Structure formats: C-alpha cells, structure tokens
Amino acid sequence: MRGRKDEIRSEQRRRTLSEAERTSQSAALTDVLSTIAAIARADAVSMFVGKDHEPDTASLFERLAPRARWFPTVTGRTALGWTEVREWSELTPGRFGLLEPAAPTHAQMPDSVQVVLVPGLAFDRYGGRLGWGRGFYDRALAAVPSALRIGVCLRPGLVATVLPMDAHDRPMHAVVTPDGVVFGENTLRGSQ
C-alpha cells in the first residue's frame, strides 16, 4: 500500500494553483466552513496554517473568534504540540516553513477541542485522507477520538479515486472543499 500512497503523493505535489486561484478558493472554503452548524456550536477548534496548495486559513481564523483556536507546532520528528492562539500575529515561521506557535503549551491536542480541521495532500469522497507521510495528524487525532474530524482542501486536493488507508490512518467524519461538503453532510448537521 505504501507504493500506491507514494504515487498519489507524487501526483498531488505536482498539482499547482496560482496565488489568485488559491486566494479565491480559500475565501470560498472559508464561506462554506463558516456555515457549518457543528463548527458554529463548537467552543474549541483545532486549525492549521496552509502552505502551497493548502487553504489560506487567516480569514477563517478571524471568523472563528471568539472560539478557542488551537494550532500545532512541530515538536519532534513525528510529533506535534498544541497551543491556543488568540491573535494571528502570535504565529511565527517554524519547521517546514509553516507559521506556528513559538512553543506549544500542550503535548497533545486538548480534550476540549470539539472540531479538528485537518489538512492533507488528498481527500476522497468517502472520508479518506492522505497526508504528507509522517503521520503527524494520525497520531494527534488518536488523542482526541471524540473530536469531529473535518478534512479541508482546495479543489485539487479532492481526488476521484478511493484513497488507500492503513489501519493507523484516521478517516474523516466529513470532507469540505470550496464547493461545499462532499462527504459527511449529515454528520455536520447532527450533534456531536
């Protein structure tokens, strides 16, 4: 299965968007996410800072205030720490060139996080997710099994094929693109 995953990762890395396309799709994605009842009801949401083909989440960060917004910091070869961020300016360039909190306040995602917005290289229409291959998010999601996992991506991140999944891979409860909810709409409407 590793070979197939590596092949898809390679294909996805070659997909590019212009900065104008990324900006436009990120704005549309923010609009969609802002209408999801499960997010509106949440007191605490885990977010990420997108890079390259991933969504720009700065405007979503503002829209989610005053909810607690938690961000990851790379703390080891395959580990993430977590910090509640109140102002976007608190984020600084870290490992892999991503904006992140300078130092995590929690070794794992807090139990208070009710919704996790999950980045990825690819998502399918069945909740499958393919990350960068280091398992950062699969391990982080295992620590908060009751949190609602929402995969978020721009249009090139949604693939037509069913993604290969290993036993340790955490499927998404929902997948959202700039065009709307493509998987898990009933889950997003229901109570968590």
Short mmCIF file of N, CA and C in Angstrom, two decimals:
data_model
loop_
_atom_site.label_atom_id
_atom_site.label_comp_id
_atom_site.label_asym_id
_atom_site.label_seq_id
_atom_site.Cartn_x
_atom_site.Cartn_y
_atom_site.Cartn_z
N MET A 1 0.83 -1.20 0.00
CA MET A 1 0.00 0.00 0.00
C MET A 1 0.87 1.26 0.00
N ARG A 2 2.05 1.15 0.60
CA ARG A 2 2.95 2.31 0.67
C ARG A 2 3.27 2.83 -0.73
N GLY A 3 3.50 1.92 -1.68
CA GLY A 3 3.82 2.33 -3.04
C GLY A 3 2.71 3.15 -3.67
N ARG A 4 1.47 2.72 -3.49
CA ARG A 4 0.32 3.45 -4.05
C ARG A 4 0.18 4.82 -3.39
N LYS A 5 0.39 4.87 -2.08
CA LYS A 5 0.32 6.16 -1.38
C LYS A 5 1.41 7.10 -1.90
N ASP A 6 2.61 6.60 -2.06
CA ASP A 6 3.71 7.44 -2.56
C ASP A 6 3.42 7.94 -3.97
N GLU A 7 2.80 7.11 -4.78
CA GLU A 7 2.44 7.51 -6.14
C GLU A 7 1.42 8.65 -6.13
N ILE A 8 0.41 8.54 -5.28
CA ILE A 8 -0.61 9.59 -5.17
C ILE A 8 0.01 10.86 -4.61
N ARG A 9 0.87 10.72 -3.59
CA ARG A 9 1.55 11.90 -3.04
C ARG A 9 2.33 12.63 -4.12
N SER A 10 3.04 11.89 -4.93
CA SER A 10 3.83 12.48 -6.01
C SER A 10 2.93 13.23 -7.00
N GLU A 11 1.81 12.61 -7.36
CA GLU A 11 0.85 13.26 -8.27
C GLU A 11 0.31 14.55 -7.65
N GLN A 12 -0.07 14.49 -6.39
CA GLN A 12 -0.65 15.65 -5.72
C GLN A 12 0.35 16.79 -5.57
N ARG A 13 1.60 16.48 -5.32
CA ARG A 13 2.61 17.52 -5.17
C ARG A 13 2.85 18.28 -6.48
N ARG A 14 2.57 17.63 -7.59
CA ARG A 14 2.75 18.29 -8.90
C ARG A 14 1.60 19.23 -9.24
N ARG A 15 0.48 19.08 -8.57
CA ARG A 15 -0.67 19.96 -8.83
C ARG A 15 -0.39 21.32 -8.22
N THR A 16 -0.61 22.34 -9.00
CA THR A 16 -0.34 23.69 -8.50
C THR A 16 -1.54 24.60 -8.76
N LEU A 17 -1.59 25.63 -7.98
CA LEU A 17 -2.59 26.69 -8.15
C LEU A 17 -1.85 28.01 -8.23
N SER A 18 -2.38 28.94 -9.00
CA SER A 18 -1.83 30.28 -8.96
C SER A 18 -2.21 30.90 -7.62
N GLU A 19 -1.52 31.95 -7.22
CA GLU A 19 -1.86 32.60 -5.95
C GLU A 19 -3.28 33.15 -5.99
N ALA A 20 -3.71 33.64 -7.16
CA ALA A 20 -5.08 34.15 -7.29
C ALA A 20 -6.10 33.02 -7.10
N GLU A 21 -5.83 31.84 -7.68
CA GLU A 21 -6.74 30.70 -7.51
C GLU A 21 -6.78 30.25 -6.04
N ARG A 22 -5.61 30.21 -5.42
CA ARG A 22 -5.55 29.80 -4.01
C ARG A 22 -6.34 30.78 -3.14
N THR A 23 -6.17 32.06 -3.40
CA THR A 23 -6.88 33.09 -2.62
C THR A 23 -8.39 32.97 -2.82
N SER A 24 -8.82 32.82 -4.06
CA SER A 24 -10.25 32.71 -4.36
C SER A 24 -10.86 31.46 -3.75
N GLN A 25 -10.19 30.32 -3.91
CA GLN A 25 -10.71 29.07 -3.36
C GLN A 25 -10.68 29.08 -1.83
N SER A 26 -9.66 29.69 -1.23
CA SER A 26 -9.60 29.78 0.23
C SER A 26 -10.76 30.61 0.77
N ALA A 27 -11.09 31.70 0.08
CA ALA A 27 -12.21 32.54 0.50
C ALA A 27 -13.52 31.76 0.41
N ALA A 28 -13.70 31.01 -0.68
CA ALA A 28 -14.92 30.21 -0.83
C ALA A 28 -14.99 29.12 0.24
N LEU A 29 -13.86 28.50 0.54
CA LEU A 29 -13.81 27.46 1.57
C LEU A 29 -14.15 28.06 2.94
N THR A 30 -13.63 29.23 3.24
CA THR A 30 -13.94 29.91 4.49
C THR A 30 -15.44 30.17 4.60
N ASP A 31 -16.05 30.59 3.50
CA ASP A 31 -17.50 30.82 3.50
C ASP A 31 -18.27 29.53 3.81
N VAL A 32 -17.86 28.43 3.18
CA VAL A 32 -18.53 27.14 3.42
C VAL A 32 -18.37 26.72 4.88
N LEU A 33 -17.13 26.75 5.38
CA LEU A 33 -16.87 26.32 6.76
C LEU A 33 -17.62 27.19 7.77
N SER A 34 -17.80 28.45 7.45
CA SER A 34 -18.48 29.38 8.36
C SER A 34 -19.97 29.09 8.49
N THR A 35 -20.52 28.28 7.60
CA THR A 35 -21.95 27.96 7.65
C THR A 35 -22.23 26.60 8.28
N ILE A 36 -21.21 25.87 8.65
CA ILE A 36 -21.39 24.52 9.18
C ILE A 36 -21.80 24.58 10.65
N ALA A 37 -22.96 24.01 10.94
CA ALA A 37 -23.53 24.08 12.29
C ALA A 37 -22.61 23.47 13.34
N ALA A 38 -21.97 22.36 13.04
CA ALA A 38 -21.10 21.71 14.02
C ALA A 38 -19.93 22.61 14.42
N ILE A 39 -19.44 23.40 13.49
CA ILE A 39 -18.36 24.34 13.81
C ILE A 39 -18.92 25.51 14.61
N ALA A 40 -20.09 26.00 14.22
CA ALA A 40 -20.71 27.12 14.93
C ALA A 40 -20.99 26.78 16.39
N ARG A 41 -21.33 25.51 16.67
CA ARG A 41 -21.63 25.09 18.04
C ARG A 41 -20.37 24.83 18.87
N ALA A 42 -19.23 24.65 18.23
CA ALA A 42 -18.01 24.27 18.95
C ALA A 42 -17.46 25.43 19.77
N ASP A 43 -16.93 25.09 20.93
CA ASP A 43 -16.25 26.07 21.77
C ASP A 43 -14.76 26.13 21.45
N ALA A 44 -14.22 25.03 20.93
CA ALA A 44 -12.78 24.95 20.63
C ALA A 44 -12.57 24.20 19.32
N VAL A 45 -11.77 24.80 18.44
CA VAL A 45 -11.49 24.24 17.12
C VAL A 45 -9.98 24.17 16.93
N SER A 46 -9.51 23.06 16.39
CA SER A 46 -8.11 22.96 16.01
C SER A 46 -7.99 23.37 14.55
N MET A 47 -7.02 24.24 14.27
CA MET A 47 -6.80 24.75 12.92
C MET A 47 -5.39 24.43 12.47
N PHE A 48 -5.05 24.87 11.29
CA PHE A 48 -3.71 24.74 10.76
C PHE A 48 -3.43 25.95 9.88
N VAL A 49 -2.18 26.19 9.56
CA VAL A 49 -1.80 27.22 8.60
C VAL A 49 -1.44 26.51 7.31
N GLY A 50 -2.17 26.80 6.25
CA GLY A 50 -1.93 26.15 4.98
C GLY A 50 -0.71 26.71 4.25
N LYS A 51 -0.17 25.88 3.40
CA LYS A 51 1.01 26.24 2.61
C LYS A 51 0.84 25.69 1.20
N ASP A 52 1.34 26.42 0.23
CA ASP A 52 1.32 25.98 -1.17
C ASP A 52 -0.09 25.70 -1.65
N HIS A 53 -0.43 24.43 -1.85
CA HIS A 53 -1.74 24.08 -2.41
C HIS A 53 -2.81 23.95 -1.33
N GLU A 54 -2.45 24.15 -0.06
CA GLU A 54 -3.42 24.07 1.02
C GLU A 54 -4.12 25.42 1.19
N PRO A 55 -5.28 25.43 1.84
CA PRO A 55 -6.01 26.68 2.02
C PRO A 55 -5.27 27.68 2.90
N ASP A 56 -5.46 28.94 2.59
CA ASP A 56 -5.02 30.03 3.46
C ASP A 56 -6.11 30.15 4.52
N THR A 57 -5.75 29.99 5.78
CA THR A 57 -6.75 29.96 6.85
C THR A 57 -6.81 31.23 7.70
N ALA A 58 -6.12 32.28 7.28
CA ALA A 58 -6.09 33.51 8.09
C ALA A 58 -7.49 34.11 8.27
N SER A 59 -8.27 34.19 7.21
CA SER A 59 -9.61 34.80 7.36
C SER A 59 -10.54 33.87 8.14
N LEU A 60 -10.38 32.58 8.01
CA LEU A 60 -11.18 31.64 8.81
C LEU A 60 -10.86 31.82 10.29
N PHE A 61 -9.58 32.01 10.60
CA PHE A 61 -9.16 32.24 11.98
C PHE A 61 -9.96 33.40 12.58
N GLU A 62 -10.07 34.49 11.84
CA GLU A 62 -10.80 35.66 12.32
C GLU A 62 -12.29 35.35 12.49
N ARG A 63 -12.85 34.62 11.55
CA ARG A 63 -14.28 34.32 11.61
C ARG A 63 -14.63 33.40 12.77
N LEU A 64 -13.70 32.57 13.18
CA LEU A 64 -13.97 31.63 14.26
C LEU A 64 -13.87 32.24 15.65
N ALA A 65 -13.36 33.46 15.74
CA ALA A 65 -13.33 34.14 17.05
C ALA A 65 -14.77 34.30 17.52
N PRO A 66 -15.06 34.19 18.78
CA PRO A 66 -14.17 34.10 19.93
C PRO A 66 -13.87 32.67 20.37
N ARG A 67 -14.20 31.67 19.55
CA ARG A 67 -13.88 30.29 19.93
C ARG A 67 -12.40 30.14 20.23
N ALA A 68 -12.07 29.16 21.05
CA ALA A 68 -10.66 28.81 21.26
C ALA A 68 -10.16 28.18 19.97
N ARG A 69 -9.02 28.67 19.48
CA ARG A 69 -8.45 28.17 18.23
C ARG A 69 -7.06 27.62 18.53
N TRP A 70 -6.90 26.33 18.35
CA TRP A 70 -5.68 25.62 18.68
C TRP A 70 -4.88 25.32 17.42
N PHE A 71 -3.57 25.54 17.51
CA PHE A 71 -2.68 25.30 16.37
C PHE A 71 -1.55 24.36 16.76
N PRO A 72 -1.09 23.57 15.79
CA PRO A 72 0.02 22.66 16.07
C PRO A 72 1.38 23.33 15.90
N THR A 73 2.35 22.78 16.63
CA THR A 73 3.75 23.12 16.47
C THR A 73 4.50 21.80 16.31
N VAL A 74 5.36 21.71 15.32
CA VAL A 74 6.17 20.51 15.16
C VAL A 74 7.17 20.48 16.30
N THR A 75 7.11 19.40 17.10
CA THR A 75 7.98 19.31 18.28
C THR A 75 9.02 18.21 18.18
N GLY A 76 8.93 17.40 17.19
CA GLY A 76 9.86 16.29 17.02
C GLY A 76 9.77 15.74 15.62
N ARG A 77 10.43 14.66 15.41
CA ARG A 77 10.47 14.06 14.06
C ARG A 77 9.06 13.73 13.54
N THR A 78 8.19 13.29 14.44
CA THR A 78 6.83 12.94 14.04
C THR A 78 5.78 13.41 15.06
N ALA A 79 6.12 14.41 15.85
CA ALA A 79 5.20 14.82 16.92
C ALA A 79 4.77 16.28 16.78
N LEU A 80 3.56 16.54 17.25
CA LEU A 80 3.01 17.88 17.28
C LEU A 80 2.67 18.25 18.72
N GLY A 81 2.90 19.50 19.08
CA GLY A 81 2.41 20.07 20.33
C GLY A 81 1.32 21.07 19.95
N TRP A 82 0.55 21.55 20.92
CA TRP A 82 -0.61 22.39 20.63
C TRP A 82 -0.66 23.62 21.52
N THR A 83 -1.12 24.72 20.93
CA THR A 83 -1.22 25.99 21.64
C THR A 83 -2.49 26.71 21.21
N GLU A 84 -3.19 27.29 22.17
CA GLU A 84 -4.33 28.14 21.83
C GLU A 84 -3.76 29.48 21.35
N VAL A 85 -4.23 29.94 20.20
CA VAL A 85 -3.75 31.18 19.60
C VAL A 85 -4.89 32.18 19.60
N ARG A 86 -4.63 33.35 20.14
CA ARG A 86 -5.67 34.39 20.21
C ARG A 86 -5.52 35.44 19.11
N GLU A 87 -4.30 35.64 18.63
CA GLU A 87 -4.02 36.62 17.56
C GLU A 87 -3.14 35.95 16.51
N TRP A 88 -3.46 36.16 15.25
CA TRP A 88 -2.69 35.57 14.15
C TRP A 88 -1.21 35.95 14.25
N SER A 89 -0.94 37.14 14.75
CA SER A 89 0.44 37.62 14.86
C SER A 89 1.29 36.80 15.84
N GLU A 90 0.66 35.94 16.64
CA GLU A 90 1.40 35.06 17.54
C GLU A 90 2.13 33.95 16.79
N LEU A 91 1.73 33.70 15.56
CA LEU A 91 2.33 32.62 14.76
C LEU A 91 3.62 33.12 14.11
N THR A 92 4.66 32.28 14.16
CA THR A 92 5.95 32.63 13.58
C THR A 92 6.44 31.48 12.71
N PRO A 93 7.34 31.76 11.74
CA PRO A 93 7.85 30.67 10.89
C PRO A 93 8.56 29.60 11.73
N GLY A 94 8.19 28.36 11.48
CA GLY A 94 8.78 27.23 12.19
C GLY A 94 9.33 26.21 11.22
N ARG A 95 9.38 25.00 11.68
CA ARG A 95 9.87 23.89 10.86
C ARG A 95 9.00 23.76 9.61
N PHE A 96 9.58 23.37 8.53
CA PHE A 96 8.92 23.22 7.23
C PHE A 96 8.42 24.55 6.67
N GLY A 97 8.85 25.68 7.27
CA GLY A 97 8.46 26.99 6.77
C GLY A 97 7.04 27.39 7.08
N LEU A 98 6.36 26.64 7.92
CA LEU A 98 4.98 26.94 8.28
C LEU A 98 4.91 27.90 9.45
N LEU A 99 3.89 28.74 9.44
CA LEU A 99 3.63 29.57 10.61
C LEU A 99 3.06 28.66 11.70
N GLU A 100 3.58 28.83 12.91
CA GLU A 100 3.11 28.02 14.03
C GLU A 100 3.39 28.76 15.33
N PRO A 101 2.75 28.35 16.43
CA PRO A 101 3.07 28.95 17.73
C PRO A 101 4.54 28.69 18.05
N ALA A 102 5.17 29.63 18.74
CA ALA A 102 6.59 29.51 19.05
C ALA A 102 6.90 28.31 19.92
N ALA A 103 6.08 28.07 20.92
CA ALA A 103 6.31 26.93 21.81
C ALA A 103 4.95 26.38 22.23
N PRO A 104 4.77 25.07 22.12
CA PRO A 104 3.48 24.50 22.50
C PRO A 104 3.24 24.55 24.00
N THR A 105 1.98 24.69 24.36
CA THR A 105 1.60 24.67 25.78
C THR A 105 1.07 23.30 26.19
N HIS A 106 0.74 22.46 25.21
CA HIS A 106 0.21 21.12 25.47
C HIS A 106 0.95 20.10 24.59
N ALA A 107 1.29 18.96 25.17
CA ALA A 107 2.00 17.92 24.42
C ALA A 107 1.08 17.21 23.42
N GLN A 108 -0.22 17.24 23.68
CA GLN A 108 -1.16 16.67 22.72
C GLN A 108 -2.38 17.57 22.63
N MET A 109 -3.18 17.33 21.61
CA MET A 109 -4.36 18.15 21.41
C MET A 109 -5.28 18.02 22.64
N PRO A 110 -5.73 19.13 23.20
CA PRO A 110 -6.56 19.06 24.40
C PRO A 110 -7.92 18.41 24.14
N ASP A 111 -8.45 17.77 25.18
CA ASP A 111 -9.77 17.14 25.09
C ASP A 111 -10.87 18.15 24.80
N SER A 112 -10.62 19.41 25.10
CA SER A 112 -11.64 20.44 24.90
C SER A 112 -11.90 20.73 23.42
N VAL A 113 -10.99 20.31 22.55
CA VAL A 113 -11.17 20.54 21.11
C VAL A 113 -12.31 19.65 20.61
N GLN A 114 -13.33 20.29 20.07
CA GLN A 114 -14.50 19.56 19.58
C GLN A 114 -14.47 19.32 18.08
N VAL A 115 -13.79 20.19 17.34
CA VAL A 115 -13.69 20.08 15.89
C VAL A 115 -12.23 20.24 15.50
N VAL A 116 -11.75 19.32 14.66
CA VAL A 116 -10.39 19.40 14.14
C VAL A 116 -10.47 19.60 12.64
N LEU A 117 -9.97 20.74 12.17
CA LEU A 117 -9.87 20.98 10.74
C LEU A 117 -8.53 20.38 10.30
N VAL A 118 -8.58 19.40 9.42
CA VAL A 118 -7.41 18.58 9.10
C VAL A 118 -6.92 18.87 7.69
N PRO A 119 -5.64 19.23 7.55
CA PRO A 119 -5.06 19.41 6.20
C PRO A 119 -4.67 18.06 5.62
N GLY A 120 -4.37 18.06 4.34
CA GLY A 120 -3.89 16.83 3.70
C GLY A 120 -3.51 17.09 2.26
N LEU A 121 -2.76 16.18 1.70
CA LEU A 121 -2.42 16.26 0.28
C LEU A 121 -3.61 15.89 -0.58
N ALA A 122 -4.41 14.92 -0.09
CA ALA A 122 -5.55 14.46 -0.86
C ALA A 122 -6.63 13.93 0.07
N PHE A 123 -7.87 14.11 -0.37
CA PHE A 123 -9.04 13.56 0.31
C PHE A 123 -9.91 12.91 -0.76
N ASP A 124 -10.66 11.88 -0.36
CA ASP A 124 -11.62 11.30 -1.29
C ASP A 124 -13.04 11.60 -0.80
N ARG A 125 -14.02 11.17 -1.55
CA ARG A 125 -15.42 11.46 -1.23
C ARG A 125 -16.01 10.51 -0.18
N TYR A 126 -15.15 9.72 0.46
CA TYR A 126 -15.60 8.74 1.45
C TYR A 126 -14.93 8.95 2.80
N GLY A 127 -14.25 10.07 2.96
CA GLY A 127 -13.59 10.36 4.23
C GLY A 127 -12.14 9.94 4.29
N GLY A 128 -11.63 9.40 3.21
CA GLY A 128 -10.22 9.01 3.17
C GLY A 128 -9.33 10.24 3.07
N ARG A 129 -8.16 10.16 3.73
CA ARG A 129 -7.20 11.26 3.74
C ARG A 129 -5.81 10.71 3.51
N LEU A 130 -5.04 11.46 2.74
CA LEU A 130 -3.64 11.15 2.53
C LEU A 130 -2.84 12.37 2.93
N GLY A 131 -2.01 12.22 3.96
CA GLY A 131 -1.17 13.32 4.42
C GLY A 131 0.19 13.29 3.74
N TRP A 132 1.14 13.97 4.36
CA TRP A 132 2.48 14.09 3.79
C TRP A 132 3.32 12.85 4.03
N GLY A 133 2.86 11.94 4.89
CA GLY A 133 3.55 10.67 5.05
C GLY A 133 4.30 10.47 6.35
N ARG A 134 4.20 11.42 7.26
CA ARG A 134 4.91 11.27 8.53
C ARG A 134 3.99 10.90 9.69
N GLY A 135 2.70 10.93 9.46
CA GLY A 135 1.75 10.50 10.48
C GLY A 135 1.48 11.49 11.59
N PHE A 136 1.89 12.76 11.41
CA PHE A 136 1.67 13.77 12.45
C PHE A 136 0.19 13.80 12.88
N TYR A 137 -0.69 13.98 11.91
CA TYR A 137 -2.10 14.14 12.24
C TYR A 137 -2.75 12.85 12.69
N ASP A 138 -2.36 11.71 12.13
CA ASP A 138 -2.96 10.45 12.58
C ASP A 138 -2.70 10.24 14.07
N ARG A 139 -1.49 10.54 14.51
CA ARG A 139 -1.17 10.41 15.94
C ARG A 139 -1.93 11.45 16.77
N ALA A 140 -1.98 12.68 16.28
CA ALA A 140 -2.68 13.74 17.02
C ALA A 140 -4.17 13.43 17.15
N LEU A 141 -4.77 12.94 16.09
CA LEU A 141 -6.20 12.64 16.11
C LEU A 141 -6.53 11.47 17.04
N ALA A 142 -5.60 10.56 17.20
CA ALA A 142 -5.82 9.43 18.09
C ALA A 142 -6.00 9.89 19.54
N ALA A 143 -5.42 11.05 19.88
CA ALA A 143 -5.50 11.58 21.25
C ALA A 143 -6.86 12.20 21.57
N VAL A 144 -7.64 12.54 20.53
CA VAL A 144 -8.96 13.16 20.74
C VAL A 144 -10.01 12.40 19.93
N PRO A 145 -10.28 11.16 20.31
CA PRO A 145 -11.17 10.33 19.50
C PRO A 145 -12.59 10.86 19.38
N SER A 146 -13.04 11.68 20.31
CA SER A 146 -14.41 12.19 20.24
C SER A 146 -14.54 13.45 19.40
N ALA A 147 -13.43 14.06 18.99
CA ALA A 147 -13.49 15.29 18.19
C ALA A 147 -13.97 14.98 16.77
N LEU A 148 -14.72 15.91 16.22
CA LEU A 148 -15.19 15.80 14.85
C LEU A 148 -14.03 16.14 13.91
N ARG A 149 -13.69 15.22 13.02
CA ARG A 149 -12.57 15.39 12.09
C ARG A 149 -13.11 15.84 10.73
N ILE A 150 -12.74 17.07 10.36
CA ILE A 150 -13.18 17.62 9.07
C ILE A 150 -11.96 17.85 8.19
N GLY A 151 -11.86 17.09 7.12
CA GLY A 151 -10.80 17.29 6.14
C GLY A 151 -11.14 18.50 5.29
N VAL A 152 -10.19 19.42 5.14
CA VAL A 152 -10.43 20.61 4.34
C VAL A 152 -9.35 20.72 3.27
N CYS A 153 -9.80 21.02 2.06
CA CYS A 153 -8.85 21.13 0.96
C CYS A 153 -9.40 22.04 -0.13
N LEU A 154 -8.50 22.52 -0.96
CA LEU A 154 -8.88 23.25 -2.16
C LEU A 154 -9.22 22.22 -3.24
N ARG A 155 -9.74 22.65 -4.35
CA ARG A 155 -10.24 21.72 -5.38
C ARG A 155 -9.23 20.65 -5.80
N PRO A 156 -7.94 20.98 -6.04
CA PRO A 156 -7.02 19.93 -6.45
C PRO A 156 -6.79 18.84 -5.40
N GLY A 157 -7.16 19.10 -4.16
CA GLY A 157 -6.96 18.12 -3.10
C GLY A 157 -8.02 17.04 -3.04
N LEU A 158 -9.12 17.22 -3.75
CA LEU A 158 -10.17 16.21 -3.80
C LEU A 158 -9.90 15.30 -4.99
N VAL A 159 -9.70 14.02 -4.72
CA VAL A 159 -9.37 13.08 -5.80
C VAL A 159 -10.56 12.18 -6.10
N ALA A 160 -10.62 11.70 -7.34
CA ALA A 160 -11.74 10.87 -7.79
C ALA A 160 -11.61 9.42 -7.31
N THR A 161 -10.40 8.99 -7.04
CA THR A 161 -10.17 7.61 -6.63
C THR A 161 -10.37 7.44 -5.13
N VAL A 162 -10.60 6.21 -4.69
CA VAL A 162 -10.66 5.91 -3.26
C VAL A 162 -9.22 5.80 -2.78
N LEU A 163 -8.90 6.56 -1.75
CA LEU A 163 -7.53 6.57 -1.24
C LEU A 163 -7.22 5.31 -0.43
N PRO A 164 -6.01 4.77 -0.57
CA PRO A 164 -5.63 3.62 0.25
C PRO A 164 -5.47 4.05 1.71
N MET A 165 -5.98 3.23 2.61
CA MET A 165 -5.93 3.55 4.03
C MET A 165 -5.32 2.37 4.79
N ASP A 166 -4.38 2.67 5.69
CA ASP A 166 -3.80 1.67 6.58
C ASP A 166 -4.59 1.67 7.88
N ALA A 167 -4.34 0.67 8.73
CA ALA A 167 -5.06 0.55 10.00
C ALA A 167 -4.88 1.78 10.89
N HIS A 168 -3.72 2.43 10.83
CA HIS A 168 -3.46 3.60 11.70
C HIS A 168 -4.01 4.90 11.13
N ASP A 169 -4.43 4.91 9.87
CA ASP A 169 -4.97 6.12 9.25
C ASP A 169 -6.34 6.45 9.85
N ARG A 170 -6.53 7.72 10.16
CA ARG A 170 -7.79 8.17 10.75
C ARG A 170 -8.68 8.73 9.65
N PRO A 171 -9.83 8.09 9.36
CA PRO A 171 -10.73 8.64 8.36
C PRO A 171 -11.40 9.91 8.88
N MET A 172 -11.82 10.74 7.97
CA MET A 172 -12.51 11.97 8.30
C MET A 172 -14.00 11.69 8.51
N HIS A 173 -14.61 12.48 9.38
CA HIS A 173 -16.07 12.42 9.53
C HIS A 173 -16.74 13.20 8.40
N ALA A 174 -15.99 14.17 7.85
CA ALA A 174 -16.51 14.99 6.76
C ALA A 174 -15.34 15.53 5.95
N VAL A 175 -15.62 15.86 4.70
CA VAL A 175 -14.63 16.49 3.82
C VAL A 175 -15.30 17.70 3.20
N VAL A 176 -14.60 18.85 3.26
CA VAL A 176 -15.17 20.11 2.77
C VAL A 176 -14.19 20.75 1.78
N THR A 177 -14.72 21.23 0.67
CA THR A 177 -13.95 21.93 -0.35
C THR A 177 -14.59 23.31 -0.57
N PRO A 178 -14.01 24.15 -1.42
CA PRO A 178 -14.66 25.43 -1.72
C PRO A 178 -16.05 25.28 -2.33
N ASP A 179 -16.35 24.09 -2.86
CA ASP A 179 -17.65 23.85 -3.50
C ASP A 179 -18.70 23.33 -2.53
N GLY A 180 -18.30 23.04 -1.28
CA GLY A 180 -19.25 22.57 -0.28
C GLY A 180 -18.78 21.30 0.41
N VAL A 181 -19.71 20.69 1.12
CA VAL A 181 -19.44 19.45 1.83
C VAL A 181 -19.55 18.31 0.81
N VAL A 182 -18.48 17.56 0.64
CA VAL A 182 -18.50 16.45 -0.34
C VAL A 182 -18.66 15.10 0.34
N PHE A 183 -18.53 15.08 1.66
CA PHE A 183 -18.72 13.85 2.43
C PHE A 183 -19.09 14.24 3.86
N GLY A 184 -20.07 13.56 4.43
CA GLY A 184 -20.40 13.74 5.84
C GLY A 184 -21.37 14.86 6.15
N GLU A 185 -22.17 15.26 5.19
CA GLU A 185 -23.10 16.37 5.44
C GLU A 185 -24.03 16.11 6.61
N ASN A 186 -24.57 14.90 6.72
CA ASN A 186 -25.45 14.59 7.85
C ASN A 186 -24.72 14.66 9.17
N THR A 187 -23.46 14.25 9.20
CA THR A 187 -22.65 14.32 10.41
C THR A 187 -22.48 15.77 10.85
N LEU A 188 -22.26 16.66 9.91
CA LEU A 188 -22.04 18.07 10.23
C LEU A 188 -23.32 18.74 10.74
N ARG A 189 -24.46 18.25 10.32
CA ARG A 189 -25.73 18.81 10.79
C ARG A 189 -26.12 18.27 12.15
N GLY A 190 -25.77 17.00 12.40
CA GLY A 190 -26.16 16.34 13.65
C GLY A 190 -25.33 16.83 14.82
N SER A 191 -25.74 16.44 15.98
CA SER A 191 -24.99 16.83 17.17
C SER A 191 -23.82 15.89 17.36
N GLN A 192 -22.78 16.41 17.93
CA GLN A 192 -21.56 15.64 18.16
C GLN A 192 -21.51 15.20 19.59
#
